[in-house]
mmCIF file of C-alpha atoms in Angstrom:
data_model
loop_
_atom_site.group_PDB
_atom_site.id
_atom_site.type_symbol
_atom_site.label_atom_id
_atom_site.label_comp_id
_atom_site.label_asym_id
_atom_site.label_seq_id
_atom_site.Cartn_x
_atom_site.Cartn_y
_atom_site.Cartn_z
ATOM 1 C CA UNK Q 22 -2.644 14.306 82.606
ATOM 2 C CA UNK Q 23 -1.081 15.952 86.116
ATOM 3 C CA UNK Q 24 2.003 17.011 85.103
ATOM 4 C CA UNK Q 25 4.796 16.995 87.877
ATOM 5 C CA UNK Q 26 6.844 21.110 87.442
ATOM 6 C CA UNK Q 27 9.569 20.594 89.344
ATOM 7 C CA UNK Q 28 10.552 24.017 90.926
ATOM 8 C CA UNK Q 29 13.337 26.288 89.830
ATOM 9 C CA UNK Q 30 15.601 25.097 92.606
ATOM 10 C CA UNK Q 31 15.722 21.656 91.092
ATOM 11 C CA UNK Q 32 16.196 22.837 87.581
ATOM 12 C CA UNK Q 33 18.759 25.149 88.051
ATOM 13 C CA UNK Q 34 20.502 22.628 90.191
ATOM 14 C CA UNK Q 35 20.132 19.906 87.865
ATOM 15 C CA UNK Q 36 21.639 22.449 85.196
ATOM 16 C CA UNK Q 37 25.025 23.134 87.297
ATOM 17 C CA UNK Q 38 26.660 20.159 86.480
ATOM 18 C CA UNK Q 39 28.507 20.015 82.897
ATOM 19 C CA UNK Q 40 27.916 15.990 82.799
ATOM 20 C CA UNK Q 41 24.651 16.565 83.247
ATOM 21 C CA UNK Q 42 24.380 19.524 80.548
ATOM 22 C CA UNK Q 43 25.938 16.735 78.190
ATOM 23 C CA UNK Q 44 23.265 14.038 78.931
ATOM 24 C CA UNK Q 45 20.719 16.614 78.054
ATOM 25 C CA UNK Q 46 22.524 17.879 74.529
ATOM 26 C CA UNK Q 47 22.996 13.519 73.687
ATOM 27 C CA UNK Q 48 19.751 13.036 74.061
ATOM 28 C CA UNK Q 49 18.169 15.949 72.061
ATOM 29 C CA UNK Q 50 20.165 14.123 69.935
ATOM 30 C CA UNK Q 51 19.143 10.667 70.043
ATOM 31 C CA UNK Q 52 17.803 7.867 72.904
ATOM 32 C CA UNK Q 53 20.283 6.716 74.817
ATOM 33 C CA UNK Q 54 20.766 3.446 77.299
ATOM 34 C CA UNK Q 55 22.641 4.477 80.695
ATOM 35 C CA UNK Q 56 25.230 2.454 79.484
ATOM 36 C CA UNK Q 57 25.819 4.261 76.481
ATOM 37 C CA UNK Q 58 25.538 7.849 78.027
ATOM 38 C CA UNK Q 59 28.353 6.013 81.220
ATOM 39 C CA UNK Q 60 30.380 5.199 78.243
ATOM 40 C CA UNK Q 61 30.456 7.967 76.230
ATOM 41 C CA UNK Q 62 31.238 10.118 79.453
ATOM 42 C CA UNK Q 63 34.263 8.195 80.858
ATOM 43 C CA UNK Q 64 31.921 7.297 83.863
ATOM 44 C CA UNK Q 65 30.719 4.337 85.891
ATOM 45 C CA UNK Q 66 27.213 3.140 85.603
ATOM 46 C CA UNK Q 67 26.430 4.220 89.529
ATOM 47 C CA UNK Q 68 27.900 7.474 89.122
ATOM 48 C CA UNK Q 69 25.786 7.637 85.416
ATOM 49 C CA UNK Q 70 22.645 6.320 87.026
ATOM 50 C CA UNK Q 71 22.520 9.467 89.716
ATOM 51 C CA UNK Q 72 22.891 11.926 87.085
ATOM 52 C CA UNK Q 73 20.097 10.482 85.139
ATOM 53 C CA UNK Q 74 17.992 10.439 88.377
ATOM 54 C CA UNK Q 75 18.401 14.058 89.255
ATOM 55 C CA UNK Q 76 17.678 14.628 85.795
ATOM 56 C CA UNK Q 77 14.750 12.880 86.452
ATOM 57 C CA UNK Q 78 13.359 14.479 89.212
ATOM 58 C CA UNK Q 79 14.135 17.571 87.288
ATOM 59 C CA UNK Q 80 11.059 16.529 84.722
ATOM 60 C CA UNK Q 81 14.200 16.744 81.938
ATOM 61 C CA UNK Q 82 14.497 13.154 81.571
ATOM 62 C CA UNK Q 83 12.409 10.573 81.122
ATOM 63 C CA UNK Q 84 13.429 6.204 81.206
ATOM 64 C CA UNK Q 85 12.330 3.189 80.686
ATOM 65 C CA UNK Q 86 13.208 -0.373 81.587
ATOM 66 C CA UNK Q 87 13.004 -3.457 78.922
ATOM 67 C CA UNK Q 88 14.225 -6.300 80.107
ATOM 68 C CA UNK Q 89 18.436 -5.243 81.414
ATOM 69 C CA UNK Q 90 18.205 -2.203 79.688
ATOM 70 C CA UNK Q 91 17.119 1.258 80.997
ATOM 71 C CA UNK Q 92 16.752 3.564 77.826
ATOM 72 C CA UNK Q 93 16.457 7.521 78.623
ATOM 73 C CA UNK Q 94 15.093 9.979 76.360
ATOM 74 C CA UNK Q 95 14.496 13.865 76.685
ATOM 75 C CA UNK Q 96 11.478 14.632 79.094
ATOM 76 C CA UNK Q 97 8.448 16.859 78.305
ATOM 77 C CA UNK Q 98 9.806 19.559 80.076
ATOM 78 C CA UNK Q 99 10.983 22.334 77.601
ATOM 79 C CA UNK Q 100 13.047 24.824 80.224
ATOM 80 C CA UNK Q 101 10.116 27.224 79.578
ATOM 81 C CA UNK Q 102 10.258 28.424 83.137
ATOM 82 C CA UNK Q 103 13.648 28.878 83.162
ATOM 83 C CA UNK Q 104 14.205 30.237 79.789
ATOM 84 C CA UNK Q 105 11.362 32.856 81.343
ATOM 85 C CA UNK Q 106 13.066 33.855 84.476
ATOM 86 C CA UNK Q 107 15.627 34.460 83.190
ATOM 87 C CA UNK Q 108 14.418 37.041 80.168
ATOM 88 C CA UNK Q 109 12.325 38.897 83.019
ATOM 89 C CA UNK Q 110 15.966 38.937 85.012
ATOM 90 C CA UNK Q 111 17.543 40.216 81.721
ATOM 91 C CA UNK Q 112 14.635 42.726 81.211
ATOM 92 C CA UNK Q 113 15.296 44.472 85.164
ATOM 93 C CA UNK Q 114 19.304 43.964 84.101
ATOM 94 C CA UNK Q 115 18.579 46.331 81.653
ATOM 95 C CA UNK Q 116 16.423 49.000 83.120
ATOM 96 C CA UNK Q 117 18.514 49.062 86.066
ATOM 97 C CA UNK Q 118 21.804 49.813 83.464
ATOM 98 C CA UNK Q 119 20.432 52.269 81.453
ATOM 99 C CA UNK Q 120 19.007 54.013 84.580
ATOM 100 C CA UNK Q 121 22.279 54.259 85.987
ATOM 101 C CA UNK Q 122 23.503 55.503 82.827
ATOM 102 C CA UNK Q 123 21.172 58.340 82.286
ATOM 103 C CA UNK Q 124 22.522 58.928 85.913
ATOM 104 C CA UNK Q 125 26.157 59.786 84.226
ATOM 105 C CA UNK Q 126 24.470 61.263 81.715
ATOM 106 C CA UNK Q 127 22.791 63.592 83.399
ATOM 107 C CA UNK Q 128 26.148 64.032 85.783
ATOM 108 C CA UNK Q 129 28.213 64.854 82.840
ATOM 109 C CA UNK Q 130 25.848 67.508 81.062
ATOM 110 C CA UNK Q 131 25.458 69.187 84.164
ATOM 111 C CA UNK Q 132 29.171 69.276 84.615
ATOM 112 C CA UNK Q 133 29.773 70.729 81.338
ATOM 113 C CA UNK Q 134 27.291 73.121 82.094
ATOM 114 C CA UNK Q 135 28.459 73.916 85.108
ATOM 115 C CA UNK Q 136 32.472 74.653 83.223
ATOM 116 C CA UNK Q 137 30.552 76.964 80.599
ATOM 117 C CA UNK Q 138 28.668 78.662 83.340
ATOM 118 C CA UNK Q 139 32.417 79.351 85.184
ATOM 119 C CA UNK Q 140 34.318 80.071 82.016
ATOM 120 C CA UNK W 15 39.719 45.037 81.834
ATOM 121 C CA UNK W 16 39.647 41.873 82.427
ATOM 122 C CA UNK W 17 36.412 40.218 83.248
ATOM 123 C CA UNK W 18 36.025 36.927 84.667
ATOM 124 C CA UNK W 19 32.982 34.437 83.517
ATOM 125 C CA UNK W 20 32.067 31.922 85.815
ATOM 126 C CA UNK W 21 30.811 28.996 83.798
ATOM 127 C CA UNK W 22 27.280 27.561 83.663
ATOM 128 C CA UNK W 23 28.152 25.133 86.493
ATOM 129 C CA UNK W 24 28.479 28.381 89.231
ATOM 130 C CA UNK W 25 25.835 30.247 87.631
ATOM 131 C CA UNK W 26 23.395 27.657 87.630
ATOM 132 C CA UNK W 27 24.490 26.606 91.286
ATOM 133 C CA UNK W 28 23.655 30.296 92.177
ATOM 134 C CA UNK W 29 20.314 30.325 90.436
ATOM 135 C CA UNK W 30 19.712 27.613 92.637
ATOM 136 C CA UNK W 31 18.199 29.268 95.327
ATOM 137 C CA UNK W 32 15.001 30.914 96.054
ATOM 138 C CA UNK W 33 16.633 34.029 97.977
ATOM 139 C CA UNK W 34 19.363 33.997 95.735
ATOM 140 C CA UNK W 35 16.942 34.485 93.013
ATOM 141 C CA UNK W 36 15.249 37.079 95.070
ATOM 142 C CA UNK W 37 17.836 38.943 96.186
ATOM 143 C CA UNK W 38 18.918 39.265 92.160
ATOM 144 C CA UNK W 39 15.120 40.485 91.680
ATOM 145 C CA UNK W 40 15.407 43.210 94.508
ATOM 146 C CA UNK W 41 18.734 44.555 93.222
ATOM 147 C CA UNK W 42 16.953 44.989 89.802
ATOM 148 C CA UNK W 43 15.221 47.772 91.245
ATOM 149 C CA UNK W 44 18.103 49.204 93.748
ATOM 150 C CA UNK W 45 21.220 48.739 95.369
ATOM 151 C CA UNK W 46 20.664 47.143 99.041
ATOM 152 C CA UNK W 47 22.904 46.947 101.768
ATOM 153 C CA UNK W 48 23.750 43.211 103.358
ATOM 154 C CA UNK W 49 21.459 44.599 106.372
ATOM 155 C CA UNK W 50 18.687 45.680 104.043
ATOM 156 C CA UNK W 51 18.693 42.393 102.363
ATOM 157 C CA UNK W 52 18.925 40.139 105.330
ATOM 158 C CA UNK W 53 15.582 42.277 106.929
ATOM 159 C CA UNK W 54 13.686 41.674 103.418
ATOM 160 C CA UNK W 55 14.151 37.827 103.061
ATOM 161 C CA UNK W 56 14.070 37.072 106.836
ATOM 162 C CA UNK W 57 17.610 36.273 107.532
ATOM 163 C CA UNK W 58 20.497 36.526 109.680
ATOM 164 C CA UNK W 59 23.002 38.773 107.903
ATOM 165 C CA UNK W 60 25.853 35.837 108.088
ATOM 166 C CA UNK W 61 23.365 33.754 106.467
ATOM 167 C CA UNK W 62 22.763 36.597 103.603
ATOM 168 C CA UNK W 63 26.471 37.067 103.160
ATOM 169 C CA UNK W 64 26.757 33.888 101.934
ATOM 170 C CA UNK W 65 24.015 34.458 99.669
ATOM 171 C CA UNK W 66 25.828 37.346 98.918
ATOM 172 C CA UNK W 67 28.901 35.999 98.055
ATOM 173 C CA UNK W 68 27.481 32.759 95.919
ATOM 174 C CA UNK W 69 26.204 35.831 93.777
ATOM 175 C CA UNK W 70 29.312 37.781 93.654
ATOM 176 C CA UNK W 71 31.813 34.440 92.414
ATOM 177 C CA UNK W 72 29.423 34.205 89.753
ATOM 178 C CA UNK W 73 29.751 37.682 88.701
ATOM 179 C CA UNK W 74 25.532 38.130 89.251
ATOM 180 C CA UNK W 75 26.526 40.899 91.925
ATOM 181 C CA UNK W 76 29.425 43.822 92.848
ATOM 182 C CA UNK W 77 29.726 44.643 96.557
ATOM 183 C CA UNK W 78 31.549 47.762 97.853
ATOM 184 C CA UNK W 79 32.174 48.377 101.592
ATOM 185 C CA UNK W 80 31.887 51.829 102.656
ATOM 186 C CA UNK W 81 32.377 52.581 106.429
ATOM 187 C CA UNK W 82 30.890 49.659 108.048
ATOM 188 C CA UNK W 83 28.558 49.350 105.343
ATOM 189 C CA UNK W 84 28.428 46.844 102.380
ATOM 190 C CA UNK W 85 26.468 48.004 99.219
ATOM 191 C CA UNK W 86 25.139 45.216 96.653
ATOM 192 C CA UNK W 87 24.491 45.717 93.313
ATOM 193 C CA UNK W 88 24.019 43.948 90.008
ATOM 194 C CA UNK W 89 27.415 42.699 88.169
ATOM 195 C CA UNK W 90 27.853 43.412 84.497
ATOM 196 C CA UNK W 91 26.869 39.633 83.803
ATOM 197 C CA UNK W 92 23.319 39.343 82.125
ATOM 198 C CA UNK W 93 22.953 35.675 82.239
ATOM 199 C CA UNK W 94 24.203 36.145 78.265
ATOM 200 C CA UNK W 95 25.720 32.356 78.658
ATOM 201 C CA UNK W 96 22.901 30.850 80.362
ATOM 202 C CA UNK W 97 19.824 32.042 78.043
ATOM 203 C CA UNK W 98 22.074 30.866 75.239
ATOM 204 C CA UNK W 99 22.880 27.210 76.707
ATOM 205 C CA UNK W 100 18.740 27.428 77.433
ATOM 206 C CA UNK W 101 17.685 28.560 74.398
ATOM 207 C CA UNK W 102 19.776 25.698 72.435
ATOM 208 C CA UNK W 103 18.662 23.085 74.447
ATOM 209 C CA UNK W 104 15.053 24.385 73.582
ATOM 210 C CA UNK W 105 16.227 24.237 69.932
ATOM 211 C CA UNK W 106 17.105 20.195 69.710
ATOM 212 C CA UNK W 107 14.584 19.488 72.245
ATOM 213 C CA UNK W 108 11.808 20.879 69.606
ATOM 214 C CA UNK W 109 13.922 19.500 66.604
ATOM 215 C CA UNK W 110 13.421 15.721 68.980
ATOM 216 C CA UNK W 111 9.965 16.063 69.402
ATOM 217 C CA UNK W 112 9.002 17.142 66.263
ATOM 218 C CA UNK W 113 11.116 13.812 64.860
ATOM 219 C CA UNK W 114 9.084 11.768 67.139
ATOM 220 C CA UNK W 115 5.905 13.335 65.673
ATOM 221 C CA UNK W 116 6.727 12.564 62.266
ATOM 222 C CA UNK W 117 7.219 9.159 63.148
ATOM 223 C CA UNK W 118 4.291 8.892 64.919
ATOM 224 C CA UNK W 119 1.888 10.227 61.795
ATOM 225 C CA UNK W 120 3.987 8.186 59.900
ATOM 226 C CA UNK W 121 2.825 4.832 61.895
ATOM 227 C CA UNK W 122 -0.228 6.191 61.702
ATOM 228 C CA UNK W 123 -0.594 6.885 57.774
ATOM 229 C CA UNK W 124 0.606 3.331 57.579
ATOM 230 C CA UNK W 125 -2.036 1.654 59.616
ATOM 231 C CA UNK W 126 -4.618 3.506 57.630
ATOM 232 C CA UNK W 127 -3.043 2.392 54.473
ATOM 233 C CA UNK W 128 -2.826 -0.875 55.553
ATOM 234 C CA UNK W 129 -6.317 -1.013 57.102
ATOM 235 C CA UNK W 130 -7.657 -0.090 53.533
ATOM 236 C CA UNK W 131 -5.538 -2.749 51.556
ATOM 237 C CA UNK W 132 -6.905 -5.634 53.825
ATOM 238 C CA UNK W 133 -10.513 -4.211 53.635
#
């Protein structure tokens, strides 16, 4: 199976929307119909139905039409990419703080060095 | 002091971008001026001001001018929020699929079953 990965772009767009956030945490909880997931977020079914789609493009969202209705359920796509750039981020984050750090450190032993020295 | 977090929605919005992502990367190994970062990633430096300041309202990056130059580097946010909303999803997404197996082998146990009583 070729598996679509959307890029990070897409993902991390799809993520900056707290409707869309939502639709992701209802359905890791259970299928939901377009119209249920409109409902349930005081919405209309065209502004519902674009959500779903970037969602879709995203690779986080999977549907399916049967007969009237379209039924959406969580896609194969775990975050793992996402979840991964942003522990390497996290990982620089912290080398780059505690190298600045030992920077003030270092600053502040040498300036009590520097008093002694004087005294 | 008073910090302010930017929610998921400008965070992920930021994260967004491939040079915003960069430029996040290159400041995890040293502070950059605007004109340093604009050279790297091919830009005009009103184009990586923008950047810039996407990163800075979500708290991803400080700027100080000095003189006529502006200094970037990473903000005390360490994408704390955003692993967490990640690592959740990754939680009921796992606890969805893993539901879906068990039904699956369940089907599946059945058919056997049945298989053997109509043998």
């Amino acid at each position: 199976m070729v598996q679509y990965i959307a890029p990070l772009d897409t993902s991390f767009a799809a993520l900056s929307d707290p409707t869309r956030r939502g639709v992701l945490e209802q359905l890791g909880r259970s299928d939901a119909s377009i119209t249920d997931l409109a409902e349930r977020f005081h919405m209309t079914l065209t502004g519902m139905k674009k959500h779903v789609s970037v969602l879709e493009g995203a690779g986080f969202v999977t549907t399916q039409k049967v007969g009237r209705v379209r039924t959406c359920r969580l896609g194969r796509r775990k975050m793992a990419e996402e979840a991964a750039w942003i522990e390497q981020y996290q990982q620089l984050w912290a080398a780059r703080f505690e190298a600045l750090d030992e920077i003030v450190e270092d600053l502040k032993q040498r300036e009590i060095s520097h008093e002694r020295d004087t005294k």
